[in-house]
Tab-separated table of C-alpha atoms and ligand atoms in Angstrom:
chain	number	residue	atom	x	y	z
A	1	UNK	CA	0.000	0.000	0.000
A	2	UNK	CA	1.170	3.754	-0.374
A	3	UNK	CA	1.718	5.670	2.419
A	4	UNK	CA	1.006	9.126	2.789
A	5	UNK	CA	1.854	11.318	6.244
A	6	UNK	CA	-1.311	13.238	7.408
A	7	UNK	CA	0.007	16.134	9.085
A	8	UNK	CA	-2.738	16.599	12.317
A	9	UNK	CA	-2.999	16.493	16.186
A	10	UNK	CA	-6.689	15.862	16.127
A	11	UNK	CA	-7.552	12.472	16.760
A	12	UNK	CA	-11.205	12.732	15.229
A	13	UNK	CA	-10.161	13.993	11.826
A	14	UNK	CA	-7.473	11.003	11.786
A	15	UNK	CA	-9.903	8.642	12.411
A	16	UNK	CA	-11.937	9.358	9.744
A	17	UNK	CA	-9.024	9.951	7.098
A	18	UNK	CA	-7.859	6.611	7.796
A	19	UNK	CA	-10.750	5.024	7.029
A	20	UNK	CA	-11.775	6.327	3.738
A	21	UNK	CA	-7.982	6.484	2.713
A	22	UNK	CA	-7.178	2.867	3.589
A	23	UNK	CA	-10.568	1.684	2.161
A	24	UNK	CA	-8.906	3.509	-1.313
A	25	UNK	CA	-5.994	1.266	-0.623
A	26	UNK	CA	-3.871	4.499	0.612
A	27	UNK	CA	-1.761	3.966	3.977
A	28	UNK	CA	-1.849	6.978	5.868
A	29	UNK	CA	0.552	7.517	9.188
A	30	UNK	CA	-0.534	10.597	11.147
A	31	UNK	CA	2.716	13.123	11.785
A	32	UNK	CA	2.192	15.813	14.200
A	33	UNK	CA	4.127	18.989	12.646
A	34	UNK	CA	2.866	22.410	14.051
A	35	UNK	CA	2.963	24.220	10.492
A	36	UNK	CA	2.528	27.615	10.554
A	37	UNK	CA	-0.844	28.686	9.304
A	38	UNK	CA	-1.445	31.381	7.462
A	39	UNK	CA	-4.040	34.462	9.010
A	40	UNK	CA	-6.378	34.192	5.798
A	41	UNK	CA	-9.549	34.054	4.739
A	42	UNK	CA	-9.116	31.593	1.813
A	43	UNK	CA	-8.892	27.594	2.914
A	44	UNK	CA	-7.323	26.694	0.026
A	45	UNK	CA	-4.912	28.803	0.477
A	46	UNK	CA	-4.384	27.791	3.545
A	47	UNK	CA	-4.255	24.199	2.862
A	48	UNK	CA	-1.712	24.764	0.218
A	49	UNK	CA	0.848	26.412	1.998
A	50	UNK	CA	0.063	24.195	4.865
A	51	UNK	CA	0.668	21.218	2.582
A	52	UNK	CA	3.695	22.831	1.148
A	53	UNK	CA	5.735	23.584	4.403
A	54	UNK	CA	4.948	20.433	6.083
A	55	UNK	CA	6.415	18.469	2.603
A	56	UNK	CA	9.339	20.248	2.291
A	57	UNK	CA	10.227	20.361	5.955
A	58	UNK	CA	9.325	16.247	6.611
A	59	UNK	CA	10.715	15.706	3.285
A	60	UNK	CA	7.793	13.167	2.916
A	61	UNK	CA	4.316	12.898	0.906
A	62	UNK	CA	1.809	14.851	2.945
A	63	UNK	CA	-1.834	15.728	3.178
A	64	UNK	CA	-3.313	18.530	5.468
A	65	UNK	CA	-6.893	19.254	5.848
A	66	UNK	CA	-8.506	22.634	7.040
A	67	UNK	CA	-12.262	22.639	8.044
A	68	UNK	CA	-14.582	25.770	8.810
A	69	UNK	CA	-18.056	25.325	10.385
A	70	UNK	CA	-20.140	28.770	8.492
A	71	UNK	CA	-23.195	29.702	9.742
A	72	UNK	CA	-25.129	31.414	7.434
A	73	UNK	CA	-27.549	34.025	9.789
A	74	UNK	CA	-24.209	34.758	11.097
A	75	UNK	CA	-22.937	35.933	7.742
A	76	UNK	CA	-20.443	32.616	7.602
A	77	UNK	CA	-18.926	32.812	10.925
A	78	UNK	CA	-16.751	31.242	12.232
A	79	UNK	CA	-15.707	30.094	8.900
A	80	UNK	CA	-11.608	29.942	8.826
A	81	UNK	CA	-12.083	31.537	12.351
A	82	UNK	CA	-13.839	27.930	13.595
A	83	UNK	CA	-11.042	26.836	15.519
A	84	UNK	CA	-10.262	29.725	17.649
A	85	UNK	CA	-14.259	30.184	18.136
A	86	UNK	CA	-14.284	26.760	18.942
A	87	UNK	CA	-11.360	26.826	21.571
A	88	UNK	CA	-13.285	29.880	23.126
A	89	UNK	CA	-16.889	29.930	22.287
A	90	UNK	CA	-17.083	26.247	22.361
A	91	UNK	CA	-20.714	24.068	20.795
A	92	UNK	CA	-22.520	26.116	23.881
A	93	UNK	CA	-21.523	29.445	22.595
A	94	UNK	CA	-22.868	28.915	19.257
A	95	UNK	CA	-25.785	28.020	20.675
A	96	UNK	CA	-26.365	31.138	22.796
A	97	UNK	CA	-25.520	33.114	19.530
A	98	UNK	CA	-27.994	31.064	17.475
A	99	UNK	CA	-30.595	31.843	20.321
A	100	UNK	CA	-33.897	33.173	19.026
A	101	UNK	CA	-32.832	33.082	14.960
A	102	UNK	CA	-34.737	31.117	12.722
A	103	UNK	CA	-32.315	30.336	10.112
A	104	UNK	CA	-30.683	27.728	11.206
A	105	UNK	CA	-29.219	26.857	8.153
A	106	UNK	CA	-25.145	26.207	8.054
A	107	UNK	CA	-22.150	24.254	5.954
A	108	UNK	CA	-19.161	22.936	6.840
A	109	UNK	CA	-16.645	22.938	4.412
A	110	UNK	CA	-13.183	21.236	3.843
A	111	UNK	CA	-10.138	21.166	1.797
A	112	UNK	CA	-7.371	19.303	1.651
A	113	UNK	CA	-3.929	20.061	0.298
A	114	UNK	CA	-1.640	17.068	-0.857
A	115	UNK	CA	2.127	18.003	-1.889
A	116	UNK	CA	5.716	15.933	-2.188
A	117	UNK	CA	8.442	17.173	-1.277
A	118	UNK	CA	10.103	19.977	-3.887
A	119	UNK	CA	6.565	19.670	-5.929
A	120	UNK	CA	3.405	22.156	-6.153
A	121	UNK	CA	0.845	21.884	-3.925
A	122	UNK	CA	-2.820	20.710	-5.334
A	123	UNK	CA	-6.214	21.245	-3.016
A	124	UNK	CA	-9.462	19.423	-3.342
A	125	UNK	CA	-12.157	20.833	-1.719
A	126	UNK	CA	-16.102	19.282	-0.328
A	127	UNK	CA	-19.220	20.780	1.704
A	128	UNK	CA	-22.186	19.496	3.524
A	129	UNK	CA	-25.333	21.731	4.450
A	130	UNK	CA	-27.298	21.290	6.973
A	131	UNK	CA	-28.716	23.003	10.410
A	132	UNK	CA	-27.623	24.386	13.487
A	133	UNK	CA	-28.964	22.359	16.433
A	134	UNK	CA	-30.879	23.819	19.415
A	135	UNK	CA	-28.932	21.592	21.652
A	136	UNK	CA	-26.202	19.771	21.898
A	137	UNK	CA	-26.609	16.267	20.895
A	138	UNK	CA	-24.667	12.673	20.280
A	139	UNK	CA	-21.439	11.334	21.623
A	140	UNK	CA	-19.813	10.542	18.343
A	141	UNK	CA	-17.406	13.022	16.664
A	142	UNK	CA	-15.485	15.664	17.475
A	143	UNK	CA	-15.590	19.821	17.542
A	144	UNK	CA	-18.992	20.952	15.930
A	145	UNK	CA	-20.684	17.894	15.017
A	146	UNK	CA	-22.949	17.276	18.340
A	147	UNK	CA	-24.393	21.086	16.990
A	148	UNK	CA	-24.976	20.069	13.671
A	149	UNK	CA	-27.560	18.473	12.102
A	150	UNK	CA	-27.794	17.010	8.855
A	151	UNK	CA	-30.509	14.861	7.663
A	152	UNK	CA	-32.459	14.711	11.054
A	153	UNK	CA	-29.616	14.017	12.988
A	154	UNK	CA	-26.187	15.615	14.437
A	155	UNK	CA	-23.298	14.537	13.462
A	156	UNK	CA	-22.546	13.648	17.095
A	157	UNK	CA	-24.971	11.057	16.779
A	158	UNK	CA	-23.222	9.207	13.795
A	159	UNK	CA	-20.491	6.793	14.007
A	160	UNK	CA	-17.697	7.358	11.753
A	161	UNK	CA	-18.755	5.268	8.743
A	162	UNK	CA	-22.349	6.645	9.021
A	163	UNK	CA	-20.492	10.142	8.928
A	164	UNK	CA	-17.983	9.140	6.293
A	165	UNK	CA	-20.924	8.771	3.718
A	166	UNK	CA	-21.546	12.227	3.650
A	167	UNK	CA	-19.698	14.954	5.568
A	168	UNK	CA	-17.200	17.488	4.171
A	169	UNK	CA	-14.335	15.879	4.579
A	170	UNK	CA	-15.508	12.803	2.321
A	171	UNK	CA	-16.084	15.464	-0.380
A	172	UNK	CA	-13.136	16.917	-0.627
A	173	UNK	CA	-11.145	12.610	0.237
A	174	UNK	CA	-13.148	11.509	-2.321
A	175	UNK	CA	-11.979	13.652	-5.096
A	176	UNK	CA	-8.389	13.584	-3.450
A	177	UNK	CA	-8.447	9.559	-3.240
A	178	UNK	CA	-9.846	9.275	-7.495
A	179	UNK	CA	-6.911	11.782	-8.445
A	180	UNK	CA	-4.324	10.343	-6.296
A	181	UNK	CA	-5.141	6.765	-7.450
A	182	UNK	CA	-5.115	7.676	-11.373
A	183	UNK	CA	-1.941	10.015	-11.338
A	184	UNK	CA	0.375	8.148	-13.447
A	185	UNK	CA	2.915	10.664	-13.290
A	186	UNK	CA	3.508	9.896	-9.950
A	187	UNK	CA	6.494	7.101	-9.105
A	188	UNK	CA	5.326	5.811	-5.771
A	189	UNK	CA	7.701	2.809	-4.385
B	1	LIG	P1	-9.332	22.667	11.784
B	1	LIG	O1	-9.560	22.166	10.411
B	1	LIG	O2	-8.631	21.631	12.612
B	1	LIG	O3	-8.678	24.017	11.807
B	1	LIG	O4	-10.769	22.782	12.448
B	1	LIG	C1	-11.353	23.995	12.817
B	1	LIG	C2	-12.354	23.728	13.919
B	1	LIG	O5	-13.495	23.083	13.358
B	1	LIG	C3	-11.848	22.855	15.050
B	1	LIG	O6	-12.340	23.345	16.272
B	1	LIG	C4	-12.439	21.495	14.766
B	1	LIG	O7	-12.722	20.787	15.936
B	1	LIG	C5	-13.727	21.859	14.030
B	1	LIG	N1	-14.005	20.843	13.028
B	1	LIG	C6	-13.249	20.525	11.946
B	1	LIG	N2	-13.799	19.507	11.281
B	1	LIG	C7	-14.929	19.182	11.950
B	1	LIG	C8	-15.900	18.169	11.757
B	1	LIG	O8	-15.839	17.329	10.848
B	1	LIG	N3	-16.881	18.145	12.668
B	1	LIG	C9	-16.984	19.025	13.698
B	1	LIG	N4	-16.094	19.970	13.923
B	1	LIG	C10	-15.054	20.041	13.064
């Protein structure tokens, strides 16, 4: 199998990586490397030079993955802001800022950057709408998901798999995984 080095500290996000990367037939080995990331707006962006600094300095093949939780009555926040609000605010926060608005409606998004050492940086990005919660609920997951509902449930209250059908961060693997796995200019050992 071909290994690739998933540069995170969050045990959540590995989890899930793993499993729709090894079910690809892609090994991935988590690597904690605190790369610097940029104050920006743009994910992509962020996930590129993420990717890009964590390649060159490991000297290995590397994915990163940024996530943003945007709330749309809040005019997308916390967006790239999501884990700072999250460290401070926390799910309960959000809530008491959602009190009394209607529209609940909200997206998480994801991208992740893949790069080699010495090579470009590419990003593939993925979404999922769905609802902000009036409570917390579900003991799966990790960060936002026991606030967010999709399809009459939170994400707290899927198990991995269950989440791994739809969320995000299976849009933007997915699209990763099918150009990964038919890039024949790659030489992988
Ligand atoms: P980051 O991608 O690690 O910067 O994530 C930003 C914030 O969003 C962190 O607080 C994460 O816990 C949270 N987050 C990222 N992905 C998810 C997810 O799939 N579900 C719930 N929260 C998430």
């Amino acid at each position: 199998m071909k290994t690739i080095y998933f540069v995170t500290g969050n045990v959540g996000k590995m989890q899930e990586v793993k499993k729709l990367c090894e079910g690809a037939g892609i090994h991935i080995q988590q690597v904690e490397y605190p790369y610097p990331e940029l104050q920006c707006d743009d994910m992509e962006e962020i996930a590129r030079h993420g990717a890009q600094d964590a390649a060159n300095h490991l000297g290995k093949r590397i994915i990163v993955e940024d996530a943003g939780l945007f709330i749309s009555a809040l005019n997308g926040f916390p967006g790239p802001y999501s884990s700072y609000v999250f460290k401070t605010l926390g799910n309960e926060g959000i809530l008491k800022l959602m009190a009394g608005i209607k529209n609940r409606k909200a997206c998480f998004k994801s991208v992740v950057g893949y790069c080699e050492p010495n090579g470009e940086a590419v990003t593939f990005s993925g979404a999922v709408d769905g609802e902000i919660a009036r409570e917390i609920k579900g003991e799966h997951g990790f960060g936002y998901d026991p606030i967010f509902i999709h399809d009459g449930k939170t994400f707290g209250e899927l198990t991995t798999e269950e989440k791994n059908k739809v969320s995000h961060r299976y849009g933007a693997l997915k699209k990763f995984i099918e150009w990964f796995n038919t890039c024949d200019k790659k030489i992988f050992n």
